[in-house]
CSV table of C-alpha atoms in Angstrom, one decimal:
chain,number,residue,atom,x,y,z
A,100,MET,CA,-53.5,5.1,-6.0
A,101,ASN,CA,-50.5,3.0,-5.0
A,102,LEU,CA,-48.8,4.3,-1.9
A,103,PRO,CA,-45.1,3.3,-1.4
A,104,VAL,CA,-45.9,2.5,2.2
A,105,GLN,CA,-48.7,0.1,3.3
A,106,VAL,CA,-50.1,-0.7,6.8
A,107,THR,CA,-51.4,-3.7,8.6
A,108,GLN,CA,-54.7,-3.9,10.4
A,109,GLU,CA,-53.1,-3.0,13.7
A,110,GLU,CA,-51.2,-0.1,12.2
A,111,LEU,CA,-54.3,1.3,10.6
A,112,SER,CA,-56.1,1.2,14.0
A,113,ASP,CA,-53.3,3.2,15.5
A,114,ILE,CA,-53.5,5.8,12.6
A,115,LEU,CA,-57.3,6.1,13.1
A,116,LEU,CA,-56.9,6.7,16.8
A,117,ASN,CA,-54.1,9.4,16.3
A,118,VAL,CA,-54.7,10.9,12.9
A,119,ALA,CA,-58.4,10.8,12.2
A,120,PRO,CA,-59.4,13.1,15.1
A,121,VAL,CA,-57.1,15.8,13.5
A,122,ARG,CA,-57.5,15.2,9.7
A,123,PRO,CA,-59.9,13.2,7.6
A,124,VAL,CA,-58.3,9.8,6.6
A,125,PHE,CA,-58.9,7.9,3.4
A,126,ILE,CA,-58.2,4.2,3.4
A,127,TRP,CA,-57.2,2.6,0.1
A,128,GLY,CA,-57.3,-1.2,-0.4
A,129,ALA,CA,-58.6,-4.2,-2.2
A,130,PRO,CA,-62.2,-5.3,-1.7
A,131,GLY,CA,-62.9,-7.6,1.3
A,132,ILE,CA,-59.8,-6.9,3.3
A,133,GLY,CA,-61.6,-5.4,6.3
A,134,LYS,CA,-61.6,-1.6,5.7
A,135,SER,CA,-65.2,-1.2,6.8
A,136,ALA,CA,-64.9,-3.5,9.8
A,137,LEU,CA,-61.8,-1.6,11.1
A,138,VAL,CA,-63.6,1.7,10.9
A,139,GLU,CA,-66.6,0.3,12.7
A,140,LYS,CA,-64.3,-1.1,15.4
A,141,PHE,CA,-62.5,2.2,15.7
A,142,ALA,CA,-65.9,3.9,16.3
A,143,ALA,CA,-66.9,1.3,18.9
A,144,ASP,CA,-63.6,1.7,20.7
A,145,CYS,CA,-64.1,5.4,20.8
A,146,GLY,CA,-67.7,5.0,22.1
A,147,MET,CA,-69.1,6.7,19.1
A,148,GLU,CA,-71.7,5.7,16.6
A,149,CYS,CA,-70.5,4.9,13.1
A,150,VAL,CA,-72.7,6.4,10.3
A,151,SER,CA,-71.9,4.9,6.9
A,152,LEU,CA,-72.7,6.5,3.6
A,153,LEU,CA,-72.1,4.5,0.4
A,154,GLY,CA,-70.6,6.8,-2.2
A,155,SER,CA,-71.7,4.8,-5.2
A,156,GLN,CA,-75.4,5.2,-4.2
A,157,LEU,CA,-75.4,8.9,-3.4
A,158,ALA,CA,-76.7,11.9,-5.2
A,159,PRO,CA,-75.5,15.5,-4.3
A,160,GLU,CA,-78.8,16.3,-2.5
A,161,ASP,CA,-78.1,13.3,-0.2
A,162,ILE,CA,-75.2,15.3,1.2
A,163,ILE,CA,-76.1,19.0,1.0
A,164,GLY,CA,-79.8,18.4,1.8
A,165,ILE,CA,-82.7,20.3,0.4
A,166,PRO,CA,-83.4,24.1,0.5
A,167,ARG,CA,-86.2,25.8,2.4
A,168,ILE,CA,-87.3,29.5,2.7
A,169,ARG,CA,-86.9,31.0,6.2
A,170,ASP,CA,-87.2,34.7,6.9
A,171,GLU,CA,-87.2,35.4,3.2
A,172,VAL,CA,-83.9,33.7,2.6
A,173,SER,CA,-83.1,30.2,1.6
A,174,GLU,CA,-81.2,27.7,3.7
A,175,PHE,CA,-80.3,24.0,3.2
A,176,LEU,CA,-81.6,21.4,5.6
A,177,PRO,CA,-78.9,18.7,6.0
A,178,PRO,CA,-80.0,15.1,5.9
A,179,LYS,CA,-81.1,13.6,9.1
A,180,MET,CA,-78.5,10.8,8.8
A,181,ILE,CA,-75.7,13.4,8.9
A,182,ALA,CA,-77.3,16.1,11.2
A,183,ARG,CA,-76.7,14.7,14.6
A,184,LYS,CA,-76.2,16.3,18.0
A,185,SER,CA,-73.6,13.9,19.5
A,186,PRO,CA,-70.1,13.4,18.0
A,187,TYR,CA,-69.9,10.4,15.7
A,188,VAL,CA,-67.7,8.7,13.0
A,189,LEU,CA,-68.9,9.6,9.5
A,190,PHE,CA,-67.7,6.8,7.2
A,191,LEU,CA,-67.7,7.6,3.5
A,192,ASP,CA,-67.4,4.2,2.0
A,193,GLU,CA,-66.6,3.8,-1.7
A,194,LEU,CA,-66.0,7.6,-1.8
A,195,ASN,CA,-64.0,7.3,-5.0
A,196,ALA,CA,-66.9,5.4,-6.7
A,197,CYS,CA,-69.2,8.4,-6.6
A,198,SER,CA,-69.7,11.0,-9.4
A,199,GLN,CA,-67.8,14.2,-9.6
A,200,GLU,CA,-70.9,16.1,-8.5
A,201,VAL,CA,-71.1,14.1,-5.4
A,202,GLN,CA,-67.4,14.5,-4.7
A,203,LYS,CA,-67.9,18.3,-4.9
A,204,ALA,CA,-70.7,18.0,-2.3
A,205,PHE,CA,-68.2,16.3,0.0
A,206,TYR,CA,-65.6,19.1,-0.1
A,207,SER,CA,-66.8,21.2,2.8
A,208,LEU,CA,-68.0,18.1,4.8
A,209,ILE,CA,-64.5,16.5,4.6
A,210,TYR,CA,-62.3,19.6,5.0
A,211,GLU,CA,-64.4,21.9,7.2
A,212,ARG,CA,-66.8,19.2,8.7
A,213,ARG,CA,-69.8,21.2,7.8
A,214,ILE,CA,-72.8,21.2,5.4
A,215,GLY,CA,-74.0,24.7,4.7
A,216,GLU,CA,-74.6,26.2,8.2
A,217,TYR,CA,-74.6,22.8,9.9
A,218,HIS,CA,-71.3,21.8,11.6
A,219,LEU,CA,-70.6,18.2,12.7
A,220,PRO,CA,-70.6,18.0,16.5
A,221,GLU,CA,-67.2,18.7,18.1
A,222,GLY,CA,-65.2,15.5,18.3
A,223,SER,CA,-66.7,14.0,15.2
A,224,VAL,CA,-64.4,12.1,12.8
A,225,VAL,CA,-64.6,11.7,9.0
A,226,VAL,CA,-63.1,8.6,7.4
A,227,GLY,CA,-63.3,7.7,3.7
A,228,ALA,CA,-62.4,4.4,2.0
A,229,GLY,CA,-62.3,3.0,-1.5
A,230,ASN,CA,-60.8,0.4,-3.8
A,231,ARG,CA,-57.9,0.9,-6.2
A,232,THR,CA,-58.0,1.0,-10.0
A,233,GLN,CA,-56.4,-2.4,-10.3
A,234,ASP,CA,-59.1,-4.0,-8.1
A,235,SER,CA,-61.6,-4.3,-11.0
A,236,ALA,CA,-64.1,-2.5,-8.8
A,237,ILE,CA,-66.3,0.6,-9.5
A,238,VAL,CA,-63.7,3.4,-9.3
A,239,LYS,CA,-63.8,6.9,-10.6
A,240,THR,CA,-60.9,9.4,-10.7
A,241,MET,CA,-60.9,11.4,-7.5
A,242,SER,CA,-60.4,15.1,-8.0
A,243,SER,CA,-57.1,16.5,-6.9
A,244,ALA,CA,-58.9,19.0,-4.7
A,245,LEU,CA,-60.5,16.1,-2.8
A,246,VAL,CA,-57.3,14.0,-2.7
A,247,ASN,CA,-55.5,17.0,-1.2
A,248,ARG,CA,-58.0,17.4,1.6
A,249,MET,CA,-57.4,14.0,3.2
A,250,PHE,CA,-54.6,11.9,4.8
A,251,HIS,CA,-54.1,8.7,2.7
A,252,VAL,CA,-53.1,5.3,3.8
A,253,GLU,CA,-53.2,1.9,2.0
A,254,LEU,CA,-54.2,-1.2,3.9
A,255,ARG,CA,-52.6,-4.6,3.3
A,256,VAL,CA,-53.6,-8.0,4.6
A,257,ASN,CA,-51.6,-9.4,7.5
A,258,THR,CA,-52.4,-13.1,8.0
A,259,LYS,CA,-51.1,-13.4,11.5
A,260,GLN,CA,-53.2,-10.5,12.7
A,261,TRP,CA,-56.3,-11.8,10.8
A,262,LEU,CA,-55.8,-15.3,12.5
A,263,ASP,CA,-55.5,-13.6,15.9
A,264,TRP,CA,-58.9,-11.9,15.2
A,265,ALA,CA,-60.4,-15.0,13.7
A,266,TYR,CA,-59.7,-17.2,16.8
A,267,THR,CA,-61.4,-14.6,19.1
A,268,GLU,CA,-64.4,-14.1,16.7
A,269,GLY,CA,-65.2,-17.8,16.4
A,270,ILE,CA,-64.3,-18.3,12.7
A,271,HIS,CA,-64.8,-22.0,11.9
A,272,PRO,CA,-61.7,-24.0,12.9
A,273,TRP,CA,-61.5,-25.6,9.4
A,274,ILE,CA,-60.9,-22.1,8.1
A,275,THR,CA,-58.3,-21.0,10.7
A,276,GLU,CA,-56.4,-24.3,10.4
A,277,TYR,CA,-56.3,-24.1,6.7
A,278,ILE,CA,-55.2,-20.5,6.6
A,279,SER,CA,-52.5,-21.2,9.2
A,280,ILE,CA,-51.1,-23.9,6.8
A,281,ARG,CA,-51.6,-21.9,3.6
A,282,PRO,CA,-51.4,-18.2,4.7
A,283,GLU,CA,-50.9,-17.0,1.2
A,284,HIS,CA,-54.5,-18.2,0.4
A,285,LEU,CA,-56.1,-15.6,2.7
A,286,PHE,CA,-56.1,-13.1,-0.1
A,287,ALA,CA,-56.0,-13.2,-3.8
A,288,ALA,CA,-55.9,-10.3,-6.2
A,289,PRO,CA,-59.3,-9.6,-7.8
A,290,PRO,CA,-59.5,-11.6,-11.1
A,291,LYS,CA,-60.2,-10.0,-14.4
A,292,THR,CA,-63.2,-12.4,-14.9
A,293,GLU,CA,-66.4,-12.5,-12.9
A,294,GLU,CA,-65.7,-15.2,-10.3
A,295,PRO,CA,-65.4,-15.5,-6.5
A,296,PHE,CA,-61.9,-14.7,-5.1
A,297,SER,CA,-60.3,-15.1,-1.7
A,298,THR,CA,-60.4,-12.3,0.8
A,299,PRO,CA,-60.7,-12.2,4.6
A,300,ARG,CA,-64.4,-11.3,3.9
A,301,SER,CA,-65.0,-14.3,1.6
A,302,TRP,CA,-63.3,-16.8,4.1
A,303,HIS,CA,-65.5,-15.2,6.8
A,304,MET,CA,-68.5,-15.8,4.6
A,305,LEU,CA,-67.6,-19.5,4.1
A,306,SER,CA,-67.1,-19.9,7.8
A,307,ASP,CA,-70.6,-18.5,8.5
A,308,LEU,CA,-72.1,-20.9,5.9
A,309,ILE,CA,-70.4,-23.9,7.5
A,310,ARG,CA,-71.5,-22.7,10.9
A,311,GLU,CA,-75.1,-22.7,9.8
A,312,TYR,CA,-74.9,-26.4,9.1
A,313,ASP,CA,-73.2,-26.9,12.5
A,314,LYS,CA,-76.1,-25.0,14.2
A,315,ALA,CA,-78.6,-27.4,12.5
A,316,GLY,CA,-76.6,-30.4,13.7
A,317,ILE,CA,-75.8,-31.4,10.1
A,318,SER,CA,-72.4,-32.2,8.8
A,319,PRO,CA,-72.2,-30.8,5.2
A,320,THR,CA,-71.7,-33.5,2.6
A,321,SER,CA,-68.6,-33.3,0.3
A,322,GLU,CA,-70.8,-32.1,-2.5
A,323,THR,CA,-72.4,-29.4,-0.3
A,324,LEU,CA,-69.0,-28.3,1.0
A,325,LYS,CA,-67.8,-28.1,-2.6
A,326,ARG,CA,-70.6,-25.8,-3.6
A,327,LEU,CA,-70.0,-23.6,-0.5
A,328,ALA,CA,-66.3,-23.3,-1.1
A,329,TYR,CA,-66.4,-22.7,-4.8
A,330,GLY,CA,-69.1,-20.1,-4.2
A,331,CYS,CA,-67.0,-18.1,-1.8
A,332,VAL,CA,-63.3,-18.2,-2.5
A,333,SER,CA,-60.9,-18.5,-5.5
A,334,PRO,CA,-61.3,-21.8,-7.4
A,335,ASN,CA,-57.8,-23.1,-6.8
A,336,HIS,CA,-58.1,-22.2,-3.1
A,337,ALA,CA,-61.5,-23.8,-2.9
A,338,GLY,CA,-60.0,-27.1,-4.3
A,339,MET,CA,-57.1,-27.0,-1.9
A,340,PHE,CA,-59.5,-26.3,1.0
A,341,LEU,CA,-61.7,-29.3,0.1
A,342,ALA,CA,-58.6,-31.5,-0.1
A,343,PHE,CA,-57.6,-30.2,3.4
A,344,THR,CA,-61.0,-31.0,4.9
A,345,LYS,CA,-60.8,-34.5,3.3
A,346,GLN,CA,-57.7,-35.4,5.2
A,347,LEU,CA,-58.7,-33.8,8.5
A,348,GLY,CA,-58.9,-37.3,9.9
A,349,ASN,CA,-55.1,-37.4,9.8
A,350,LYS,CA,-53.9,-33.8,10.4
A,351,ASN,CA,-50.3,-35.0,10.8
A,352,LEU,CA,-50.3,-36.9,7.5
A,353,LEU,CA,-47.5,-34.7,5.9
A,354,SER,CA,-45.4,-34.9,9.0
A,355,ASP,CA,-45.9,-38.7,9.0
A,356,ILE,CA,-44.9,-38.9,5.4
A,357,ILE,CA,-41.7,-36.9,6.0
A,358,LYS,CA,-40.8,-39.2,9.0
A,359,GLY,CA,-41.4,-42.3,6.9
A,360,GLU,CA,-44.4,-43.4,8.9
A,361,ALA,CA,-46.9,-42.9,6.0
A,362,HIS,CA,-46.8,-42.7,2.2
A,363,TRP,CA,-48.1,-40.3,-0.4
A,364,PRO,CA,-51.7,-41.2,-1.2
A,365,SER,CA,-51.8,-42.8,-4.6
A,366,ALA,CA,-55.4,-43.8,-5.2
A,367,PRO,CA,-57.1,-41.8,-8.1
A,368,GLU,CA,-59.8,-40.6,-5.7
A,369,ASP,CA,-57.2,-39.0,-3.5
A,370,ARG,CA,-55.5,-36.9,-6.2
A,371,ASP,CA,-56.9,-33.7,-4.6
A,372,VAL,CA,-55.4,-34.7,-1.2
A,373,LEU,CA,-52.1,-35.5,-3.0
A,374,TYR,CA,-52.1,-32.0,-4.6
A,375,PHE,CA,-52.7,-30.4,-1.2
A,376,LEU,CA,-49.9,-32.4,0.4
A,377,ALA,CA,-47.5,-31.6,-2.4
A,378,GLN,CA,-48.1,-27.9,-2.1
A,379,SER,CA,-47.7,-28.1,1.7
A,380,PHE,CA,-44.5,-30.1,1.2
A,381,ARG,CA,-43.1,-27.3,-1.0
A,382,ASP,CA,-44.1,-24.7,1.6
A,383,ARG,CA,-42.3,-26.8,4.3
A,384,LEU,CA,-39.1,-27.0,2.2
A,385,LEU,CA,-39.3,-23.2,1.5
A,386,LEU,CA,-39.5,-22.6,5.2
A,387,ASP,CA,-37.0,-25.0,6.5
A,388,LEU,CA,-34.2,-25.3,3.9
A,389,PRO,CA,-31.4,-22.7,4.2
A,390,LYS,CA,-30.2,-20.7,1.2
A,391,GLU,CA,-26.7,-21.9,1.7
A,392,LYS,CA,-26.0,-25.7,2.0
A,393,GLU,CA,-23.0,-25.1,4.3
A,394,SER,CA,-25.3,-23.5,7.0
A,395,MET,CA,-27.5,-26.6,7.4
A,396,ASN,CA,-27.9,-28.1,10.9
A,397,ALA,CA,-28.6,-31.7,11.6
A,398,ASP,CA,-32.4,-31.5,11.3
A,399,GLN,CA,-32.1,-29.8,8.0
A,400,GLN,CA,-29.7,-32.4,6.7
A,401,GLN,CA,-32.1,-35.1,7.7
A,402,LEU,CA,-35.0,-33.2,6.0
A,403,THR,CA,-32.9,-32.8,2.8
A,404,HIS,CA,-32.1,-36.5,2.7
A,405,ARG,CA,-35.7,-37.5,3.2
A,406,ALA,CA,-37.0,-34.9,0.8
A,407,LYS,CA,-34.9,-36.3,-2.1
A,408,ALA,CA,-36.4,-39.7,-1.5
A,409,LEU,CA,-39.9,-38.3,-1.2
A,410,MET,CA,-39.5,-36.4,-4.5
A,411,LYS,CA,-38.7,-39.7,-6.3
A,412,GLU,CA,-41.8,-41.3,-4.8
A,413,LEU,CA,-44.0,-38.4,-5.7
A,414,ALA,CA,-42.6,-38.3,-9.2
A,415,ALA,CA,-43.5,-42.0,-9.6
A,416,ILE,CA,-47.1,-41.3,-8.6
A,417,ASN,CA,-47.6,-38.0,-10.3
A,418,PHE,CA,-44.8,-36.4,-12.2
A,419,GLU,CA,-46.6,-33.0,-12.7
A,420,LEU,CA,-47.1,-32.6,-8.9
A,421,ALA,CA,-43.4,-33.4,-8.4
A,422,GLN,CA,-42.6,-30.6,-10.9
A,423,LEU,CA,-44.9,-28.3,-9.0
A,424,VAL,CA,-42.9,-28.8,-5.8
A,425,VAL,CA,-39.7,-27.5,-7.5
A,426,SER,CA,-41.2,-24.9,-9.8
A,427,ASP,CA,-40.7,-21.1,-9.6
A,428,ASP,CA,-44.0,-19.8,-8.1
A,429,GLY,CA,-44.2,-16.1,-8.1
A,430,GLY,CA,-40.4,-15.7,-7.4
A,431,LYS,CA,-40.4,-18.2,-4.6
A,432,THR,CA,-37.9,-20.9,-5.4
A,433,LEU,CA,-36.2,-23.7,-3.5
A,434,PRO,CA,-32.5,-23.2,-2.8
A,435,ASP,CA,-30.3,-23.7,-5.8
A,436,TRP,CA,-28.1,-26.3,-4.1
A,437,PHE,CA,-31.3,-28.4,-3.4
A,438,LEU,CA,-32.5,-28.1,-7.0
A,439,LEU,CA,-29.1,-29.3,-8.2
A,440,GLU,CA,-29.3,-32.4,-6.1
A,441,ILE,CA,-32.8,-33.1,-7.3
A,442,VAL,CA,-31.7,-32.7,-11.0
A,443,ARG,CA,-29.0,-35.4,-10.5
A,444,ASP,CA,-31.6,-37.9,-9.4
A,445,LEU,CA,-34.5,-36.7,-11.6
A,446,PRO,CA,-33.0,-34.8,-14.5
A,447,ARG,CA,-36.4,-34.4,-16.3
A,448,LEU,CA,-38.1,-32.8,-13.3
A,449,ILE,CA,-36.8,-29.3,-13.6
A,450,ARG,CA,-38.6,-27.4,-16.4
A,451,LYS,CA,-36.5,-25.5,-18.8
């Protein structure tokens, strides 16, 4: 399912507080973006226990329970995990990954908040979640009857909100500093091949692994950090992250280069650092250069003048990286007027 409107983490929290007590909510979203964590936080904020059921691992009897004979009639005994006396949040994770038979077992639980004769305690909340078809996850078609019983919302990643959370939760400073510089690397769409990819969850995992070395009083070697990064996040993001950690001794290197107080690293062993700096330089130009040349202020004029000189220097060191700076990356392009000025000095730089 692709909804025309998506929500951030904070907006989802507001929906859970105001909609979930009235109607069951289903949260759509890619793996690893924090659906489960937000539901658990919602339960904690409401002072209720969060009981999670994993749809992909359930059989119908896990929901409806088993029958017994009582007074010459049969009745179903609901599972202990569901049959509780105090109100709670029932979280049906991977709901759209379960079989059609299990989905049928959820009908009355979701819509009427009951299983047979057992009713969820007054004040209980039912929340479901699942991945989308394009996420390369285990997903089955959800029946129209089940879809129509729930309020649907699609969660998207918001880097600023994640960083606000990460600072308070003690995510490793290497991670938060890197994501603050390359916010688009917080999340990558799931790849078609079987390989790690970047999500808030995978960056959190990398943070935990680096923290384990910190606890032991050991600084991970470059090879160890390489194994950790490539085992958690997207390969290209891992390489950029490693380059970032390599130049941590001079956090202001790009600013120094722009001011003319430092030069592009040119040693072969520093190619990964040069790649990181070139990408960061591109991001800086995208952020600071105006769309129209006539609207430039004095600082932007100075940056433009310096940027043209830096492009010549970068092209002399690595022509491909210079091309990368001015390339069209997913629809994000530098202003046309700037590209025209670059072409005058470096006509071969702009790819046809």
